Amino acid sequence: MIWLFEVARWAAASVLVISGLLKLGRSEQLYRSLGELGLPAALLRQNWMKTVIAPSFSYAEITIGLGMLLVPTRVFPLLAAVFFAVFLWVVASAVFKGREASCDCFGGYGGDKVSAATIARNAGLLSIALLGLAAAPAPAVFAAQQWGPWAGILSVFLPLAIAVGLVYWRARTARKKTQNLVDSLVLRDVNGESLELREFFDPPTYLVFFSPTCSACHNLVERFRWWPHAVAEGFDLQPVFIGKPEDFERMPEYAPLLPYAWYDHGSAVATAMGRNGTPGAVRIDAQHPLGEEWKIGAYEIEQYVVRPGFFEQYEAGRETP
């Protein structure tokens, strides 16, 4: 029977180590999933939830998991059981309330949306964690006693190796997915001729997006006409109108840019780049084919694309528009 308890403790510990390692660098996704799962909005608005709890979550999982593997005490298995029980309750509540929520389980490997299968999986994890409470020595100690030091080392190394392999596979899959997406994206000129997005990578290009239904975009056109002279050397700047030329022709404020703008039919490019409002801007290049971060609002965009000191130099007569 001791074998069953040791295997259960090792399995629960391995799940925590792997899950924690897969969540490293994904605190934003985890924070977002907490809101989707139904944590109170008042709690989520607390700054420490985003800056402390979410980034620390993965490290807590890793610490508990390694403690279960290495330290001959029942404290860590008990913490694991509490962890799995709380998470089971949160997931079950979200499913029973019909929430469309992602748990970011296993750093995105656990499925897009929580479901009855997620409940069953977490119930199983809670069960093996409870079984692991009965294990006297830690699995690494037990393995070393049974087969020698190499077995103890292997019991710790194996979950770490699995996690590293999954991280590599996830990154490789994400790169391939991004590559396929980028290959499908085009912008069109006023005559409908298409140009692949990758043609804007060299030199690195700021794409500034305008929407026909956005009043702030209408007001930005005149200001935008200064920016091509103010971009830092080695960079390009291009206006992108979300839609087709006829969507903008009826608005006279867009007339100066209509012949020179690029058009994002169906908002495919803006959506791929994480559009969350307009006017918006991203900078793209070969290393960041979909941009790094969507900038929104006239002030933020101007700070992003205009080289420091341009307007001060213009007012002093050292720059011309």
PDB file of C-alpha atoms in Angstrom:
ATOM      1  CA  MET A   1       0.000   0.000   0.000  1.00  0.00           C
ATOM      2  CA  ILE A   2       2.915   2.358   0.648  1.00  0.00           C
ATOM      3  CA  TRP A   3       3.683   2.221  -3.078  1.00  0.00           C
ATOM      4  CA  LEU A   4       0.234   3.582  -3.888  1.00  0.00           C
ATOM      5  CA  PHE A   5       0.659   6.480  -1.476  1.00  0.00           C
ATOM      6  CA  GLU A   6       4.145   7.320  -2.763  1.00  0.00           C
ATOM      7  CA  VAL A   7       3.057   7.223  -6.407  1.00  0.00           C
ATOM      8  CA  ALA A   8       0.040   9.412  -5.598  1.00  0.00           C
ATOM      9  CA  ARG A   9       2.219  11.956  -3.807  1.00  0.00           C
ATOM     10  CA  TRP A  10       4.725  11.954  -6.670  1.00  0.00           C
ATOM     11  CA  ALA A  11       1.956  12.382  -9.261  1.00  0.00           C
ATOM     12  CA  ALA A  12       0.290  15.286  -7.421  1.00  0.00           C
ATOM     13  CA  ALA A  13       3.668  16.942  -6.883  1.00  0.00           C
ATOM     14  CA  SER A  14       4.629  16.508 -10.529  1.00  0.00           C
ATOM     15  CA  VAL A  15       1.361  18.082 -11.675  1.00  0.00           C
ATOM     16  CA  LEU A  16       2.020  21.140  -9.508  1.00  0.00           C
ATOM     17  CA  VAL A  17       5.626  21.516 -10.683  1.00  0.00           C
ATOM     18  CA  ILE A  18       4.678  21.129 -14.345  1.00  0.00           C
ATOM     19  CA  SER A  19       1.667  23.431 -14.025  1.00  0.00           C
ATOM     20  CA  GLY A  20       3.708  26.088 -12.229  1.00  0.00           C
ATOM     21  CA  LEU A  21       6.531  26.030 -14.770  1.00  0.00           C
ATOM     22  CA  LEU A  22       4.050  26.271 -17.643  1.00  0.00           C
ATOM     23  CA  LYS A  23       2.462  29.354 -16.035  1.00  0.00           C
ATOM     24  CA  LEU A  24       5.729  31.292 -15.703  1.00  0.00           C
ATOM     25  CA  GLY A  25       5.464  34.539 -17.639  1.00  0.00           C
ATOM     26  CA  ARG A  26       1.681  34.208 -18.020  1.00  0.00           C
ATOM     27  CA  SER A  27       0.479  36.315 -15.093  1.00  0.00           C
ATOM     28  CA  GLU A  28      -1.718  38.474 -17.379  1.00  0.00           C
ATOM     29  CA  GLN A  29      -3.546  35.410 -18.700  1.00  0.00           C
ATOM     30  CA  LEU A  30      -3.950  34.050 -15.170  1.00  0.00           C
ATOM     31  CA  TYR A  31      -5.278  37.366 -13.858  1.00  0.00           C
ATOM     32  CA  ARG A  32      -7.792  37.529 -16.698  1.00  0.00           C
ATOM     33  CA  SER A  33      -8.919  33.954 -16.042  1.00  0.00           C
ATOM     34  CA  LEU A  34      -9.562  34.752 -12.371  1.00  0.00           C
ATOM     35  CA  GLY A  35     -12.090  37.356 -13.466  1.00  0.00           C
ATOM     36  CA  GLU A  36     -13.707  34.964 -15.930  1.00  0.00           C
ATOM     37  CA  LEU A  37     -13.999  32.310 -13.219  1.00  0.00           C
ATOM     38  CA  GLY A  38     -16.058  34.670 -11.079  1.00  0.00           C
ATOM     39  CA  LEU A  39     -13.743  36.173  -8.484  1.00  0.00           C
ATOM     40  CA  PRO A  40     -15.392  39.319  -7.073  1.00  0.00           C
ATOM     41  CA  ALA A  41     -14.684  42.437  -9.107  1.00  0.00           C
ATOM     42  CA  ALA A  42     -13.877  44.377  -5.931  1.00  0.00           C
ATOM     43  CA  LEU A  43     -11.115  41.883  -5.182  1.00  0.00           C
ATOM     44  CA  LEU A  44      -9.755  41.918  -8.724  1.00  0.00           C
ATOM     45  CA  ARG A  45      -9.540  45.712  -8.653  1.00  0.00           C
ATOM     46  CA  GLN A  46      -7.012  45.523  -5.840  1.00  0.00           C
ATOM     47  CA  ASN A  47      -3.590  46.351  -7.261  1.00  0.00           C
ATOM     48  CA  TRP A  48      -1.894  43.557  -5.307  1.00  0.00           C
ATOM     49  CA  MET A  49      -4.044  40.960  -7.060  1.00  0.00           C
ATOM     50  CA  LYS A  50      -2.445  41.847 -10.393  1.00  0.00           C
ATOM     51  CA  THR A  51       1.041  42.756  -9.218  1.00  0.00           C
ATOM     52  CA  VAL A  52       1.593  40.192  -6.448  1.00  0.00           C
ATOM     53  CA  ILE A  53      -0.905  37.314  -6.427  1.00  0.00           C
ATOM     54  CA  ALA A  54      -1.063  36.570 -10.161  1.00  0.00           C
ATOM     55  CA  PRO A  55       2.735  36.638 -10.711  1.00  0.00           C
ATOM     56  CA  SER A  56       3.330  34.596  -7.515  1.00  0.00           C
ATOM     57  CA  PHE A  57       0.812  31.870  -8.345  1.00  0.00           C
ATOM     58  CA  SER A  58       3.160  29.801 -10.490  1.00  0.00           C
ATOM     59  CA  TYR A  59       5.965  30.029  -7.924  1.00  0.00           C
ATOM     60  CA  ALA A  60       3.600  28.824  -5.199  1.00  0.00           C
ATOM     61  CA  GLU A  61       2.698  25.768  -7.288  1.00  0.00           C
ATOM     62  CA  ILE A  62       6.365  24.985  -7.953  1.00  0.00           C
ATOM     63  CA  THR A  63       7.289  25.413  -4.285  1.00  0.00           C
ATOM     64  CA  ILE A  64       4.498  23.142  -3.049  1.00  0.00           C
ATOM     65  CA  GLY A  65       5.316  20.553  -5.709  1.00  0.00           C
ATOM     66  CA  LEU A  66       9.041  20.469  -4.954  1.00  0.00           C
ATOM     67  CA  GLY A  67       8.279  20.379  -1.237  1.00  0.00           C
ATOM     68  CA  MET A  68       6.117  17.301  -1.765  1.00  0.00           C
ATOM     69  CA  LEU A  69       8.906  15.626  -3.744  1.00  0.00           C
ATOM     70  CA  LEU A  70      11.808  16.443  -1.455  1.00  0.00           C
ATOM     71  CA  VAL A  71      10.707  17.274   2.086  1.00  0.00           C
ATOM     72  CA  PRO A  72       9.597  14.418   4.411  1.00  0.00           C
ATOM     73  CA  THR A  73       6.607  16.206   5.932  1.00  0.00           C
ATOM     74  CA  ARG A  74       2.855  16.143   5.361  1.00  0.00           C
ATOM     75  CA  VAL A  75       2.628  19.939   5.296  1.00  0.00           C
ATOM     76  CA  PHE A  76       3.160  20.165   1.549  1.00  0.00           C
ATOM     77  CA  PRO A  77       0.699  17.384   0.627  1.00  0.00           C
ATOM     78  CA  LEU A  78      -1.854  19.118   2.852  1.00  0.00           C
ATOM     79  CA  LEU A  79      -1.253  22.434   1.073  1.00  0.00           C
ATOM     80  CA  ALA A  80      -1.640  20.644  -2.260  1.00  0.00           C
ATOM     81  CA  ALA A  81      -4.945  19.105  -1.168  1.00  0.00           C
ATOM     82  CA  VAL A  82      -6.244  22.510  -0.044  1.00  0.00           C
ATOM     83  CA  PHE A  83      -5.077  24.044  -3.326  1.00  0.00           C
ATOM     84  CA  PHE A  84      -6.829  21.411  -5.448  1.00  0.00           C
ATOM     85  CA  ALA A  85      -9.988  21.595  -3.306  1.00  0.00           C
ATOM     86  CA  VAL A  86     -10.265  25.381  -3.655  1.00  0.00           C
ATOM     87  CA  PHE A  87      -9.639  25.228  -7.372  1.00  0.00           C
ATOM     88  CA  LEU A  88     -12.192  22.442  -7.776  1.00  0.00           C
ATOM     89  CA  TRP A  89     -14.798  24.578  -6.019  1.00  0.00           C
ATOM     90  CA  VAL A  90     -13.991  27.658  -8.156  1.00  0.00           C
ATOM     91  CA  VAL A  91     -14.142  25.706 -11.425  1.00  0.00           C
ATOM     92  CA  ALA A  92     -17.321  23.837 -10.457  1.00  0.00           C
ATOM     93  CA  SER A  93     -19.028  27.114  -9.508  1.00  0.00           C
ATOM     94  CA  ALA A  94     -18.100  28.643 -12.864  1.00  0.00           C
ATOM     95  CA  VAL A  95     -19.377  25.627 -14.810  1.00  0.00           C
ATOM     96  CA  PHE A  96     -22.659  25.354 -12.884  1.00  0.00           C
ATOM     97  CA  LYS A  97     -23.290  29.085 -13.369  1.00  0.00           C
ATOM     98  CA  GLY A  98     -22.713  28.717 -17.101  1.00  0.00           C
ATOM     99  CA  ARG A  99     -19.703  31.021 -17.256  1.00  0.00           C
ATOM    100  CA  GLU A 100     -17.637  31.083 -20.458  1.00  0.00           C
ATOM    101  CA  ALA A 101     -14.356  30.980 -18.573  1.00  0.00           C
ATOM    102  CA  SER A 102     -10.797  29.844 -19.143  1.00  0.00           C
ATOM    103  CA  CYS A 103      -8.777  28.622 -16.174  1.00  0.00           C
ATOM    104  CA  ASP A 104      -5.398  28.920 -17.950  1.00  0.00           C
ATOM    105  CA  CYS A 105      -4.811  25.435 -16.558  1.00  0.00           C
ATOM    106  CA  PHE A 106      -1.310  24.111 -17.245  1.00  0.00           C
ATOM    107  CA  GLY A 107      -0.395  27.361 -18.942  1.00  0.00           C
ATOM    108  CA  GLY A 108      -3.024  26.931 -21.629  1.00  0.00           C
ATOM    109  CA  TYR A 109      -2.628  23.175 -22.123  1.00  0.00           C
ATOM    110  CA  GLY A 110      -5.697  22.392 -20.032  1.00  0.00           C
ATOM    111  CA  GLY A 111      -8.313  23.405 -22.609  1.00  0.00           C
ATOM    112  CA  ASP A 112      -9.764  26.747 -23.632  1.00  0.00           C
ATOM    113  CA  LYS A 113     -12.917  26.708 -21.503  1.00  0.00           C
ATOM    114  CA  VAL A 114     -13.812  25.082 -18.191  1.00  0.00           C
ATOM    115  CA  SER A 115     -16.323  22.253 -18.455  1.00  0.00           C
ATOM    116  CA  ALA A 116     -17.461  19.070 -16.756  1.00  0.00           C
ATOM    117  CA  ALA A 117     -14.185  17.502 -17.911  1.00  0.00           C
ATOM    118  CA  THR A 118     -12.263  20.207 -16.015  1.00  0.00           C
ATOM    119  CA  ILE A 119     -14.261  19.387 -12.879  1.00  0.00           C
ATOM    120  CA  ALA A 120     -13.512  15.673 -13.269  1.00  0.00           C
ATOM    121  CA  ARG A 121      -9.813  16.361 -13.792  1.00  0.00           C
ATOM    122  CA  ASN A 122      -9.568  18.529 -10.692  1.00  0.00           C
ATOM    123  CA  ALA A 123     -11.526  16.011  -8.638  1.00  0.00           C
ATOM    124  CA  GLY A 124      -8.991  13.390  -9.693  1.00  0.00           C
ATOM    125  CA  LEU A 125      -6.097  15.647  -8.715  1.00  0.00           C
ATOM    126  CA  LEU A 126      -7.676  16.269  -5.317  1.00  0.00           C
ATOM    127  CA  SER A 127      -8.062  12.513  -4.832  1.00  0.00           C
ATOM    128  CA  ILE A 128      -4.412  11.729  -5.525  1.00  0.00           C
ATOM    129  CA  ALA A 129      -3.315  14.627  -3.317  1.00  0.00           C
ATOM    130  CA  LEU A 130      -5.373  13.167  -0.456  1.00  0.00           C
ATOM    131  CA  LEU A 131      -3.830   9.738  -1.064  1.00  0.00           C
ATOM    132  CA  GLY A 132      -0.411  11.366  -0.999  1.00  0.00           C
ATOM    133  CA  LEU A 133      -1.063  12.563   2.554  1.00  0.00           C
ATOM    134  CA  ALA A 134      -0.518   8.985   3.705  1.00  0.00           C
ATOM    135  CA  ALA A 135       2.989   8.787   2.207  1.00  0.00           C
ATOM    136  CA  ALA A 136       5.541   8.909   5.001  1.00  0.00           C
ATOM    137  CA  PRO A 137       8.835   9.683   3.236  1.00  0.00           C
ATOM    138  CA  ALA A 138       8.962  12.118   0.363  1.00  0.00           C
ATOM    139  CA  PRO A 139       8.997  10.364  -3.041  1.00  0.00           C
ATOM    140  CA  ALA A 140      12.593  11.386  -3.782  1.00  0.00           C
ATOM    141  CA  VAL A 141      13.715  10.008  -0.416  1.00  0.00           C
ATOM    142  CA  PHE A 142      11.667   6.836  -0.882  1.00  0.00           C
ATOM    143  CA  ALA A 143      13.075   6.249  -4.385  1.00  0.00           C
ATOM    144  CA  ALA A 144      16.639   6.807  -3.161  1.00  0.00           C
ATOM    145  CA  GLN A 145      16.109   4.328  -0.336  1.00  0.00           C
ATOM    146  CA  GLN A 146      14.693   1.700  -2.698  1.00  0.00           C
ATOM    147  CA  TRP A 147      17.004   1.996  -5.715  1.00  0.00           C
ATOM    148  CA  GLY A 148      19.779   4.424  -4.877  1.00  0.00           C
ATOM    149  CA  PRO A 149      20.488   8.144  -5.262  1.00  0.00           C
ATOM    150  CA  TRP A 150      19.985   8.111  -9.037  1.00  0.00           C
ATOM    151  CA  ALA A 151      16.331   7.121  -8.542  1.00  0.00           C
ATOM    152  CA  GLY A 152      15.751  10.006  -6.146  1.00  0.00           C
ATOM    153  CA  ILE A 153      17.284  12.444  -8.608  1.00  0.00           C
ATOM    154  CA  LEU A 154      15.218  10.992 -11.461  1.00  0.00           C
ATOM    155  CA  SER A 155      11.970  11.392  -9.516  1.00  0.00           C
ATOM    156  CA  VAL A 156      12.605  15.148  -9.358  1.00  0.00           C
ATOM    157  CA  PHE A 157      14.183  15.518 -12.786  1.00  0.00           C
ATOM    158  CA  LEU A 158      11.351  13.795 -14.662  1.00  0.00           C
ATOM    159  CA  PRO A 159       8.585  16.383 -14.007  1.00  0.00           C
ATOM    160  CA  LEU A 160      11.068  19.181 -14.675  1.00  0.00           C
ATOM    161  CA  ALA A 161      12.012  17.586 -18.006  1.00  0.00           C
ATOM    162  CA  ILE A 162       8.353  17.127 -18.946  1.00  0.00           C
ATOM    163  CA  ALA A 163       7.653  20.796 -18.193  1.00  0.00           C
ATOM    164  CA  VAL A 164      10.641  21.989 -20.233  1.00  0.00           C
ATOM    165  CA  GLY A 165       9.524  19.811 -23.147  1.00  0.00           C
ATOM    166  CA  LEU A 166       5.988  21.195 -22.985  1.00  0.00           C
ATOM    167  CA  VAL A 167       7.239  24.786 -22.805  1.00  0.00           C
ATOM    168  CA  TYR A 168       9.385  24.177 -25.888  1.00  0.00           C
ATOM    169  CA  TRP A 169       6.493  22.543 -27.746  1.00  0.00           C
ATOM    170  CA  ARG A 170       4.112  25.378 -26.813  1.00  0.00           C
ATOM    171  CA  ALA A 171       6.593  28.005 -28.038  1.00  0.00           C
ATOM    172  CA  ARG A 172       7.208  26.083 -31.261  1.00  0.00           C
ATOM    173  CA  THR A 173       3.477  25.694 -31.883  1.00  0.00           C
ATOM    174  CA  ALA A 174       2.850  29.379 -31.130  1.00  0.00           C
ATOM    175  CA  ARG A 175       5.592  30.447 -33.554  1.00  0.00           C
ATOM    176  CA  LYS A 176       4.147  28.251 -36.279  1.00  0.00           C
ATOM    177  CA  LYS A 177       0.637  29.559 -35.626  1.00  0.00           C
ATOM    178  CA  THR A 178       1.876  33.151 -35.731  1.00  0.00           C
ATOM    179  CA  GLN A 179       3.805  32.470 -38.925  1.00  0.00           C
ATOM    180  CA  ASN A 180       0.744  30.995 -40.620  1.00  0.00           C
ATOM    181  CA  LEU A 181      -1.368  33.947 -39.491  1.00  0.00           C
ATOM    182  CA  VAL A 182       1.163  36.514 -40.704  1.00  0.00           C
ATOM    183  CA  ASP A 183       1.406  34.738 -44.060  1.00  0.00           C
ATOM    184  CA  SER A 184      -2.342  35.230 -44.517  1.00  0.00           C
ATOM    185  CA  LEU A 185      -2.470  38.942 -43.665  1.00  0.00           C
ATOM    186  CA  VAL A 186      -2.478  41.673 -46.294  1.00  0.00           C
ATOM    187  CA  LEU A 187      -3.202  45.378 -46.498  1.00  0.00           C
ATOM    188  CA  ARG A 188      -4.689  46.970 -49.614  1.00  0.00           C
ATOM    189  CA  ASP A 189      -4.136  50.306 -51.273  1.00  0.00           C
ATOM    190  CA  VAL A 190      -6.917  52.615 -52.423  1.00  0.00           C
ATOM    191  CA  ASN A 191      -7.174  50.687 -55.706  1.00  0.00           C
ATOM    192  CA  GLY A 192      -7.592  47.351 -53.951  1.00  0.00           C
ATOM    193  CA  GLU A 193      -4.084  46.055 -54.722  1.00  0.00           C
ATOM    194  CA  SER A 194      -2.805  43.906 -51.858  1.00  0.00           C
ATOM    195  CA  LEU A 195       0.568  43.956 -50.126  1.00  0.00           C
ATOM    196  CA  GLU A 196       1.652  41.250 -47.705  1.00  0.00           C
ATOM    197  CA  LEU A 197       2.087  42.391 -44.126  1.00  0.00           C
ATOM    198  CA  ARG A 198       5.691  41.168 -44.089  1.00  0.00           C
ATOM    199  CA  GLU A 199       6.579  43.872 -46.626  1.00  0.00           C
ATOM    200  CA  PHE A 200       6.259  46.390 -43.771  1.00  0.00           C
ATOM    201  CA  PHE A 201       8.881  44.690 -41.581  1.00  0.00           C
ATOM    202  CA  ASP A 202      11.951  46.387 -43.084  1.00  0.00           C
ATOM    203  CA  PRO A 203      12.315  49.103 -42.074  1.00  0.00           C
ATOM    204  CA  PRO A 204      10.319  48.601 -38.872  1.00  0.00           C
ATOM    205  CA  THR A 205       6.992  50.318 -39.387  1.00  0.00           C
ATOM    206  CA  TYR A 206       4.498  52.060 -37.145  1.00  0.00           C
ATOM    207  CA  LEU A 207       0.978  51.243 -38.305  1.00  0.00           C
ATOM    208  CA  VAL A 208      -1.606  53.762 -37.079  1.00  0.00           C
ATOM    209  CA  PHE A 209      -5.179  52.481 -37.349  1.00  0.00           C
ATOM    210  CA  PHE A 210      -8.228  54.660 -37.987  1.00  0.00           C
ATOM    211  CA  SER A 211     -11.860  53.552 -37.828  1.00  0.00           C
ATOM    212  CA  PRO A 212     -14.716  55.281 -39.696  1.00  0.00           C
ATOM    213  CA  THR A 213     -16.959  55.149 -36.622  1.00  0.00           C
ATOM    214  CA  CYS A 214     -14.388  56.643 -34.242  1.00  0.00           C
ATOM    215  CA  SER A 215     -14.723  60.390 -33.578  1.00  0.00           C
ATOM    216  CA  ALA A 216     -11.270  60.509 -31.976  1.00  0.00           C
ATOM    217  CA  CYS A 217      -9.874  59.103 -35.236  1.00  0.00           C
ATOM    218  CA  HIS A 218     -11.515  61.930 -37.195  1.00  0.00           C
ATOM    219  CA  ASN A 219      -9.823  64.486 -34.960  1.00  0.00           C
ATOM    220  CA  LEU A 220      -6.436  62.770 -35.225  1.00  0.00           C
ATOM    221  CA  VAL A 221      -6.025  63.036 -39.013  1.00  0.00           C
ATOM    222  CA  GLU A 222      -4.638  66.582 -38.979  1.00  0.00           C
ATOM    223  CA  ARG A 223      -2.223  65.749 -36.176  1.00  0.00           C
ATOM    224  CA  PHE A 224      -1.130  62.569 -37.928  1.00  0.00           C
ATOM    225  CA  ARG A 225       0.071  64.553 -40.940  1.00  0.00           C
ATOM    226  CA  TRP A 226       2.965  65.862 -38.825  1.00  0.00           C
ATOM    227  CA  TRP A 227       4.161  62.471 -37.704  1.00  0.00           C
ATOM    228  CA  PRO A 228       5.948  61.178 -40.830  1.00  0.00           C
ATOM    229  CA  HIS A 229       8.469  64.017 -40.323  1.00  0.00           C
ATOM    230  CA  ALA A 230       8.826  63.196 -36.635  1.00  0.00           C
ATOM    231  CA  VAL A 231       9.503  59.453 -36.668  1.00  0.00           C
ATOM    232  CA  ALA A 232      12.977  58.410 -35.560  1.00  0.00           C
ATOM    233  CA  GLU A 233      15.494  57.625 -38.294  1.00  0.00           C
ATOM    234  CA  GLY A 234      15.314  54.032 -39.495  1.00  0.00           C
ATOM    235  CA  PHE A 235      11.559  53.686 -38.953  1.00  0.00           C
ATOM    236  CA  ASP A 236       8.562  54.110 -41.236  1.00  0.00           C
ATOM    237  CA  LEU A 237       5.002  55.245 -40.505  1.00  0.00           C
ATOM    238  CA  GLN A 238       1.869  54.216 -42.378  1.00  0.00           C
ATOM    239  CA  PRO A 239      -1.827  55.061 -41.856  1.00  0.00           C
ATOM    240  CA  VAL A 240      -4.202  52.091 -41.931  1.00  0.00           C
ATOM    241  CA  PHE A 241      -7.933  52.609 -42.413  1.00  0.00           C
ATOM    242  CA  ILE A 242     -10.033  49.775 -41.009  1.00  0.00           C
ATOM    243  CA  GLY A 243     -12.500  49.048 -43.771  1.00  0.00           C
ATOM    244  CA  LYS A 244     -12.704  49.968 -47.446  1.00  0.00           C
ATOM    245  CA  PRO A 245     -12.144  53.345 -49.162  1.00  0.00           C
ATOM    246  CA  GLU A 246     -15.876  53.920 -49.557  1.00  0.00           C
ATOM    247  CA  ASP A 247     -16.269  53.696 -45.763  1.00  0.00           C
ATOM    248  CA  PHE A 248     -14.162  56.861 -45.419  1.00  0.00           C
ATOM    249  CA  GLU A 249     -14.936  58.815 -48.599  1.00  0.00           C
ATOM    250  CA  ARG A 250     -18.061  60.443 -47.172  1.00  0.00           C
ATOM    251  CA  MET A 251     -16.060  62.052 -44.337  1.00  0.00           C
ATOM    252  CA  PRO A 252     -14.055  65.069 -45.579  1.00  0.00           C
ATOM    253  CA  GLU A 253     -11.563  64.995 -42.697  1.00  0.00           C
ATOM    254  CA  TYR A 254     -10.081  61.795 -44.138  1.00  0.00           C
ATOM    255  CA  ALA A 255      -9.631  63.229 -47.650  1.00  0.00           C
ATOM    256  CA  PRO A 256      -5.925  64.175 -47.234  1.00  0.00           C
ATOM    257  CA  LEU A 257      -4.998  60.582 -46.357  1.00  0.00           C
ATOM    258  CA  LEU A 258      -7.388  58.613 -48.580  1.00  0.00           C
ATOM    259  CA  PRO A 259      -5.004  58.167 -51.549  1.00  0.00           C
ATOM    260  CA  TYR A 260      -2.049  57.206 -49.342  1.00  0.00           C
ATOM    261  CA  ALA A 261      -3.639  55.053 -46.661  1.00  0.00           C
ATOM    262  CA  TRP A 262      -3.615  51.278 -46.501  1.00  0.00           C
ATOM    263  CA  TYR A 263      -6.939  49.533 -45.996  1.00  0.00           C
ATOM    264  CA  ASP A 264      -7.618  46.668 -43.615  1.00  0.00           C
ATOM    265  CA  HIS A 265     -10.662  44.987 -45.134  1.00  0.00           C
ATOM    266  CA  GLY A 266     -12.708  43.213 -42.476  1.00  0.00           C
ATOM    267  CA  SER A 267     -10.333  44.376 -39.705  1.00  0.00           C
ATOM    268  CA  ALA A 268      -8.293  41.175 -40.111  1.00  0.00           C
ATOM    269  CA  VAL A 269      -4.921  42.828 -39.465  1.00  0.00           C
ATOM    270  CA  ALA A 270      -6.100  44.979 -36.544  1.00  0.00           C
ATOM    271  CA  THR A 271      -7.768  41.979 -34.902  1.00  0.00           C
ATOM    272  CA  ALA A 272      -4.642  39.835 -35.277  1.00  0.00           C
ATOM    273  CA  MET A 273      -2.644  42.579 -33.574  1.00  0.00           C
ATOM    274  CA  GLY A 274      -4.938  42.670 -30.546  1.00  0.00           C
ATOM    275  CA  ARG A 275      -7.098  45.657 -31.429  1.00  0.00           C
ATOM    276  CA  ASN A 276      -8.816  46.969 -28.309  1.00  0.00           C
ATOM    277  CA  GLY A 277      -9.810  50.420 -29.475  1.00  0.00           C
ATOM    278  CA  THR A 278      -9.104  53.132 -32.025  1.00  0.00           C
ATOM    279  CA  PRO A 279      -7.211  55.162 -32.860  1.00  0.00           C
ATOM    280  CA  GLY A 280      -4.555  52.552 -32.243  1.00  0.00           C
ATOM    281  CA  ALA A 281      -0.967  51.860 -33.217  1.00  0.00           C
ATOM    282  CA  VAL A 282       1.576  49.062 -33.266  1.00  0.00           C
ATOM    283  CA  ARG A 283       5.160  48.792 -34.462  1.00  0.00           C
ATOM    284  CA  ILE A 284       5.966  45.710 -36.513  1.00  0.00           C
ATOM    285  CA  ASP A 285       9.215  44.138 -37.674  1.00  0.00           C
ATOM    286  CA  ALA A 286      10.571  40.657 -38.388  1.00  0.00           C
ATOM    287  CA  GLN A 287      10.946  39.868 -34.669  1.00  0.00           C
ATOM    288  CA  HIS A 288       7.500  41.228 -33.790  1.00  0.00           C
ATOM    289  CA  PRO A 289       5.337  40.502 -36.851  1.00  0.00           C
ATOM    290  CA  LEU A 290       2.118  41.262 -34.960  1.00  0.00           C
ATOM    291  CA  GLY A 291       3.536  44.085 -32.873  1.00  0.00           C
ATOM    292  CA  GLU A 292       4.409  44.165 -29.200  1.00  0.00           C
ATOM    293  CA  GLU A 293       1.527  46.125 -27.681  1.00  0.00           C
ATOM    294  CA  TRP A 294      -1.502  47.931 -29.077  1.00  0.00           C
ATOM    295  CA  LYS A 295      -1.273  51.621 -28.172  1.00  0.00           C
ATOM    296  CA  ILE A 296      -4.568  53.471 -27.966  1.00  0.00           C
ATOM    297  CA  GLY A 297      -5.532  57.151 -27.935  1.00  0.00           C
ATOM    298  CA  ALA A 298      -4.006  60.180 -29.630  1.00  0.00           C
ATOM    299  CA  TYR A 299      -1.663  61.150 -26.788  1.00  0.00           C
ATOM    300  CA  GLU A 300      -0.304  57.658 -26.183  1.00  0.00           C
ATOM    301  CA  ILE A 301       0.191  57.056 -29.908  1.00  0.00           C
ATOM    302  CA  GLU A 302       2.016  60.360 -30.386  1.00  0.00           C
ATOM    303  CA  GLN A 303       4.352  59.569 -27.502  1.00  0.00           C
ATOM    304  CA  TYR A 304       4.944  56.183 -29.134  1.00  0.00           C
ATOM    305  CA  VAL A 305       5.710  57.224 -32.728  1.00  0.00           C
ATOM    306  CA  VAL A 306       7.202  60.731 -32.464  1.00  0.00           C
ATOM    307  CA  ARG A 307      10.874  60.992 -31.574  1.00  0.00           C
ATOM    308  CA  PRO A 308      11.526  62.785 -28.280  1.00  0.00           C
ATOM    309  CA  GLY A 309      11.897  66.543 -28.536  1.00  0.00           C
ATOM    310  CA  PHE A 310      10.524  66.937 -32.078  1.00  0.00           C
ATOM    311  CA  PHE A 311       7.822  69.482 -31.281  1.00  0.00           C
ATOM    312  CA  GLU A 312      10.105  71.452 -28.973  1.00  0.00           C
ATOM    313  CA  GLN A 313      12.694  71.629 -31.765  1.00  0.00           C
ATOM    314  CA  TYR A 314      10.009  72.673 -34.246  1.00  0.00           C
ATOM    315  CA  GLU A 315       8.830  75.483 -32.002  1.00  0.00           C
ATOM    316  CA  ALA A 316      12.436  76.599 -31.661  1.00  0.00           C
ATOM    317  CA  GLY A 317      12.746  76.675 -35.457  1.00  0.00           C
ATOM    318  CA  ARG A 318      15.180  73.757 -35.713  1.00  0.00           C
ATOM    319  CA  GLU A 319      12.663  71.355 -37.341  1.00  0.00           C
ATOM    320  CA  THR A 320      10.322  71.817 -40.286  1.00  0.00           C
ATOM    321  CA  PRO A 321       7.084  69.857 -40.818  1.00  0.00           C
TER     322      PRO A 321
END
